[in-house]
XYZ file of C-alpha atoms in Angstrom:
147
model
C -25.722 -188.165 -4.120
C -27.222 -185.072 -5.717
C -24.924 -182.170 -6.436
C -26.466 -178.803 -5.593
C -27.117 -176.301 -8.368
C -27.025 -173.325 -5.963
C -23.448 -172.457 -6.944
C -24.283 -172.424 -10.642
C -27.300 -170.195 -10.015
C -25.228 -167.850 -7.835
C -22.417 -167.597 -10.395
C -24.926 -167.020 -13.209
C -26.577 -164.200 -11.235
C -23.245 -162.588 -10.327
C -22.119 -162.743 -13.949
C -25.335 -161.073 -15.117
C -24.965 -158.343 -12.498
C -21.388 -157.736 -13.632
C -22.288 -157.763 -17.322
C -25.019 -155.161 -16.879
C -23.401 -153.259 -14.012
C -24.654 -149.883 -15.268
C -28.122 -150.693 -13.891
C -29.849 -152.802 -11.287
C -31.380 -156.125 -12.257
C -34.513 -157.590 -10.753
C -34.728 -161.155 -9.536
C -37.312 -161.718 -12.292
C -34.805 -160.645 -14.973
C -32.193 -162.993 -13.544
C -34.774 -165.771 -13.251
C -35.721 -165.276 -16.919
C -32.104 -165.865 -17.940
C -31.981 -168.955 -15.756
C -35.431 -170.090 -16.903
C -36.112 -170.486 -13.206
C -38.385 -169.252 -10.466
C -37.769 -165.712 -9.092
C -38.338 -167.011 -5.548
C -35.386 -169.408 -5.909
C -33.286 -166.589 -7.347
C -34.213 -164.271 -4.459
C -33.135 -166.946 -1.962
C -29.769 -167.305 -3.667
C -29.363 -163.524 -3.927
C -30.172 -163.260 -0.216
C -27.295 -165.616 0.579
C -25.012 -163.616 -1.717
C -26.099 -160.418 0.066
C -25.383 -161.993 3.462
C -21.880 -162.793 2.187
C -21.348 -159.187 1.065
C -21.283 -159.980 -2.652
C -24.460 -158.175 -3.762
C -26.658 -155.332 -2.600
C -30.347 -154.719 -3.088
C -32.480 -151.614 -3.282
C -36.212 -151.678 -2.767
C -38.971 -149.782 -4.465
C -39.468 -148.441 -7.936
C -36.296 -148.914 -9.975
C -34.895 -151.190 -7.279
C -33.107 -154.429 -7.802
C -29.742 -156.057 -7.327
C -26.189 -154.878 -7.948
C -22.736 -156.170 -7.133
C -21.325 -155.033 -3.793
C -17.749 -155.483 -5.018
C -15.920 -155.150 -8.294
C -16.284 -158.264 -10.500
C -12.512 -158.793 -10.374
C -12.779 -159.005 -6.571
C -15.373 -161.827 -6.570
C -14.187 -165.372 -7.204
C -16.228 -168.428 -8.031
C -15.174 -169.750 -4.647
C -16.759 -166.700 -3.000
C -20.049 -167.588 -4.692
C -19.708 -171.263 -3.784
C -18.958 -170.484 -0.134
C -21.907 -168.080 0.059
C -24.545 -170.588 -1.025
C -23.326 -174.092 -0.240
C -23.596 -175.699 3.159
C -21.226 -178.487 3.973
C -18.963 -180.466 1.711
C -19.924 -181.706 -1.752
C -18.475 -185.153 -1.060
C -19.664 -186.969 2.030
C -19.143 -190.390 3.526
C -21.585 -193.189 4.160
C -25.039 -192.243 5.383
C -24.838 -195.145 7.849
C -21.670 -196.475 9.506
C -20.269 -199.489 7.617
C -19.746 -202.829 9.287
C -16.959 -202.990 11.868
C -16.778 -206.733 11.156
C -15.375 -206.135 7.647
C -11.808 -204.941 7.088
C -13.003 -202.571 4.348
C -15.884 -201.350 6.504
C -13.550 -200.681 9.452
C -11.162 -198.569 7.380
C -12.930 -197.026 4.406
C -14.506 -194.059 6.208
C -11.151 -192.705 7.452
C -9.588 -193.234 4.022
C -12.453 -191.521 2.217
C -12.402 -188.567 4.613
C -8.808 -187.840 3.598
C -9.498 -188.273 -0.122
C -12.665 -186.204 -0.039
C -11.073 -183.416 2.022
C -8.179 -183.144 -0.451
C -10.593 -183.156 -3.408
C -12.656 -180.364 -1.815
C -9.497 -178.330 -1.196
C -8.455 -178.739 -4.830
C -11.906 -177.656 -6.007
C -11.892 -174.599 -3.740
C -8.419 -173.622 -4.939
C -9.507 -173.929 -8.576
C -12.688 -171.909 -8.037
C -10.594 -169.257 -6.296
C -8.578 -168.653 -9.474
C -11.524 -167.509 -11.583
C -13.276 -164.216 -10.997
C -16.652 -162.975 -12.141
C -14.759 -160.495 -14.348
C -13.100 -163.460 -16.072
C -16.494 -165.014 -16.771
C -17.935 -161.780 -18.156
C -14.999 -161.519 -20.555
C -15.431 -165.136 -21.607
C -19.162 -164.582 -22.199
C -18.376 -161.575 -24.406
C -15.687 -163.526 -26.281
C -18.062 -166.416 -26.941
C -20.768 -164.025 -28.120
C -18.315 -162.476 -30.609
C -17.432 -165.962 -31.879
C -21.118 -166.820 -32.272
C -21.726 -163.549 -34.149
C -18.903 -164.423 -36.575
C -20.449 -167.840 -37.188
C -23.875 -166.404 -38.045
Protein backbone atom coordinates (compact mmCIF):
# COMPACT_ATOMS: atom_id res chain seq x y z
CA UNK A 1 0.00 0.00 0.00
CA UNK A 2 1.45 3.35 -1.03
CA UNK A 3 0.58 6.36 1.07
CA UNK A 4 -0.18 9.45 -1.00
CA UNK A 5 2.08 12.49 -0.73
CA UNK A 6 -0.67 14.87 -1.90
CA UNK A 7 -1.44 15.97 1.67
CA UNK A 8 2.19 16.79 2.38
CA UNK A 9 2.45 18.80 -0.83
CA UNK A 10 -0.79 20.64 -0.05
CA UNK A 11 0.28 21.47 3.51
CA UNK A 12 3.71 22.61 2.30
CA UNK A 13 2.09 24.92 -0.27
CA UNK A 14 -0.40 26.34 2.24
CA UNK A 15 2.39 26.98 4.73
CA UNK A 16 4.43 28.83 2.11
CA UNK A 17 1.43 30.93 1.13
CA UNK A 18 0.84 31.81 4.78
CA UNK A 19 4.51 32.56 5.45
CA UNK A 20 4.74 34.98 2.53
CA UNK A 21 1.15 36.24 2.66
CA UNK A 22 2.14 39.79 1.70
CA UNK A 23 2.50 38.67 -1.94
CA UNK A 24 1.30 36.03 -4.35
CA UNK A 25 3.43 32.98 -5.03
CA UNK A 26 3.67 31.19 -8.34
CA UNK A 27 3.36 27.45 -8.67
CA UNK A 28 6.99 27.47 -9.87
CA UNK A 29 8.13 29.12 -6.61
CA UNK A 30 6.23 26.54 -4.58
CA UNK A 31 7.57 23.74 -6.77
CA UNK A 32 11.13 25.00 -6.21
CA UNK A 33 10.66 24.68 -2.45
CA UNK A 34 9.26 21.20 -2.91
CA UNK A 35 11.92 20.30 -5.49
CA UNK A 36 8.99 19.11 -7.55
CA UNK A 37 7.25 19.70 -10.84
CA UNK A 38 5.09 22.87 -11.18
CA UNK A 39 2.42 20.84 -12.99
CA UNK A 40 1.98 18.60 -9.92
CA UNK A 41 1.86 21.69 -7.71
CA UNK A 42 -0.78 23.32 -9.94
CA UNK A 43 -2.93 20.18 -9.70
CA UNK A 44 -2.73 20.23 -5.91
CA UNK A 45 -3.40 23.98 -5.81
CA UNK A 46 -6.42 23.44 -8.06
CA UNK A 47 -7.86 20.99 -5.53
CA UNK A 48 -7.14 23.46 -2.72
CA UNK A 49 -8.89 26.19 -4.74
CA UNK A 50 -11.91 23.93 -5.30
CA UNK A 51 -12.07 23.46 -1.52
CA UNK A 52 -11.98 27.23 -0.93
CA UNK A 53 -8.55 27.25 0.69
CA UNK A 54 -6.59 29.22 -1.93
CA UNK A 55 -7.27 31.73 -4.68
CA UNK A 56 -5.43 32.39 -7.90
CA UNK A 57 -4.97 35.44 -10.07
CA UNK A 58 -3.87 35.23 -13.67
CA UNK A 59 -1.59 37.42 -15.69
CA UNK A 60 1.45 39.47 -14.88
CA UNK A 61 2.05 39.48 -11.13
CA UNK A 62 -0.49 36.69 -10.71
CA UNK A 63 -0.14 33.66 -8.55
CA UNK A 64 -1.64 32.00 -5.52
CA UNK A 65 -2.78 33.33 -2.15
CA UNK A 66 -4.69 31.92 0.79
CA UNK A 67 -8.46 32.33 0.63
CA UNK A 68 -8.76 32.19 4.42
CA UNK A 69 -6.66 33.24 7.37
CA UNK A 70 -3.95 30.67 8.23
CA UNK A 71 -5.52 30.16 11.66
CA UNK A 72 -8.75 29.14 9.92
CA UNK A 73 -7.14 26.35 7.83
CA UNK A 74 -6.39 23.04 9.51
CA UNK A 75 -4.22 20.21 8.28
CA UNK A 76 -7.42 18.20 8.01
CA UNK A 77 -8.82 20.81 5.61
CA UNK A 78 -5.78 20.28 3.38
CA UNK A 79 -6.02 16.49 3.69
CA UNK A 80 -9.73 16.48 2.83
CA UNK A 81 -9.15 18.75 -0.17
CA UNK A 82 -6.61 16.51 -1.89
CA UNK A 83 -7.14 12.93 -0.75
CA UNK A 84 -9.75 10.63 -2.20
CA UNK A 85 -10.92 7.76 -0.10
CA UNK A 86 -9.46 6.33 3.06
CA UNK A 87 -5.74 5.86 3.70
CA UNK A 88 -6.29 2.36 5.08
CA UNK A 89 -8.21 -0.09 2.93
CA UNK A 90 -9.10 -3.75 3.14
CA UNK A 91 -8.12 -6.64 0.94
CA UNK A 92 -7.96 -6.02 -2.79
CA UNK A 93 -9.68 -9.38 -3.31
CA UNK A 94 -12.21 -11.00 -0.96
CA UNK A 95 -10.53 -13.53 1.37
CA UNK A 96 -11.59 -17.14 1.50
CA UNK A 97 -15.01 -17.83 3.02
CA UNK A 98 -13.73 -21.33 3.83
CA UNK A 99 -11.30 -19.97 6.46
CA UNK A 100 -12.51 -18.65 9.82
CA UNK A 101 -10.03 -15.76 9.60
CA UNK A 102 -10.99 -15.06 5.99
CA UNK A 103 -14.71 -15.02 6.87
CA UNK A 104 -14.26 -12.48 9.67
CA UNK A 105 -11.17 -10.36 9.10
CA UNK A 106 -12.70 -7.86 6.65
CA UNK A 107 -15.45 -6.77 9.07
CA UNK A 108 -12.94 -6.54 11.92
CA UNK A 109 -10.48 -4.50 9.87
CA UNK A 110 -13.20 -2.13 8.67
CA UNK A 111 -13.92 -1.17 12.28
CA UNK A 112 -10.24 -0.80 13.18
CA UNK A 113 -9.40 1.17 10.06
CA UNK A 114 -12.43 3.47 10.41
CA UNK A 115 -11.47 4.29 14.01
CA UNK A 116 -7.84 4.89 13.00
CA UNK A 117 -8.94 7.26 10.21
CA UNK A 118 -11.19 9.14 12.64
CA UNK A 119 -8.31 9.54 15.09
CA UNK A 120 -6.04 10.81 12.31
CA UNK A 121 -8.65 13.31 11.11
CA UNK A 122 -9.20 14.56 14.66
CA UNK A 123 -5.46 15.03 15.16
CA UNK A 124 -5.01 16.85 11.85
CA UNK A 125 -7.94 19.09 12.80
CA UNK A 126 -6.05 20.38 15.85
CA UNK A 127 -3.18 21.92 13.90
CA UNK A 128 -3.61 24.99 11.75
CA UNK A 129 -1.43 26.42 9.01
CA UNK A 130 -0.73 29.33 11.38
CA UNK A 131 0.69 26.83 13.87
CA UNK A 132 3.01 25.42 11.21
CA UNK A 133 4.22 28.87 10.14
CA UNK A 134 5.09 29.67 13.75
CA UNK A 135 6.90 26.36 14.13
CA UNK A 136 8.87 26.99 10.92
CA UNK A 137 9.93 30.41 12.22
CA UNK A 138 10.86 28.93 15.62
CA UNK A 139 12.98 26.23 14.00
CA UNK A 140 14.69 28.79 11.78
CA UNK A 141 15.60 30.86 14.86
CA UNK A 142 17.03 27.74 16.51
CA UNK A 143 19.07 26.95 13.40
CA UNK A 144 20.37 30.54 13.28
CA UNK A 145 21.53 30.24 16.91
CA UNK A 146 23.37 27.02 16.08
CA UNK A 147 25.27 28.57 13.16
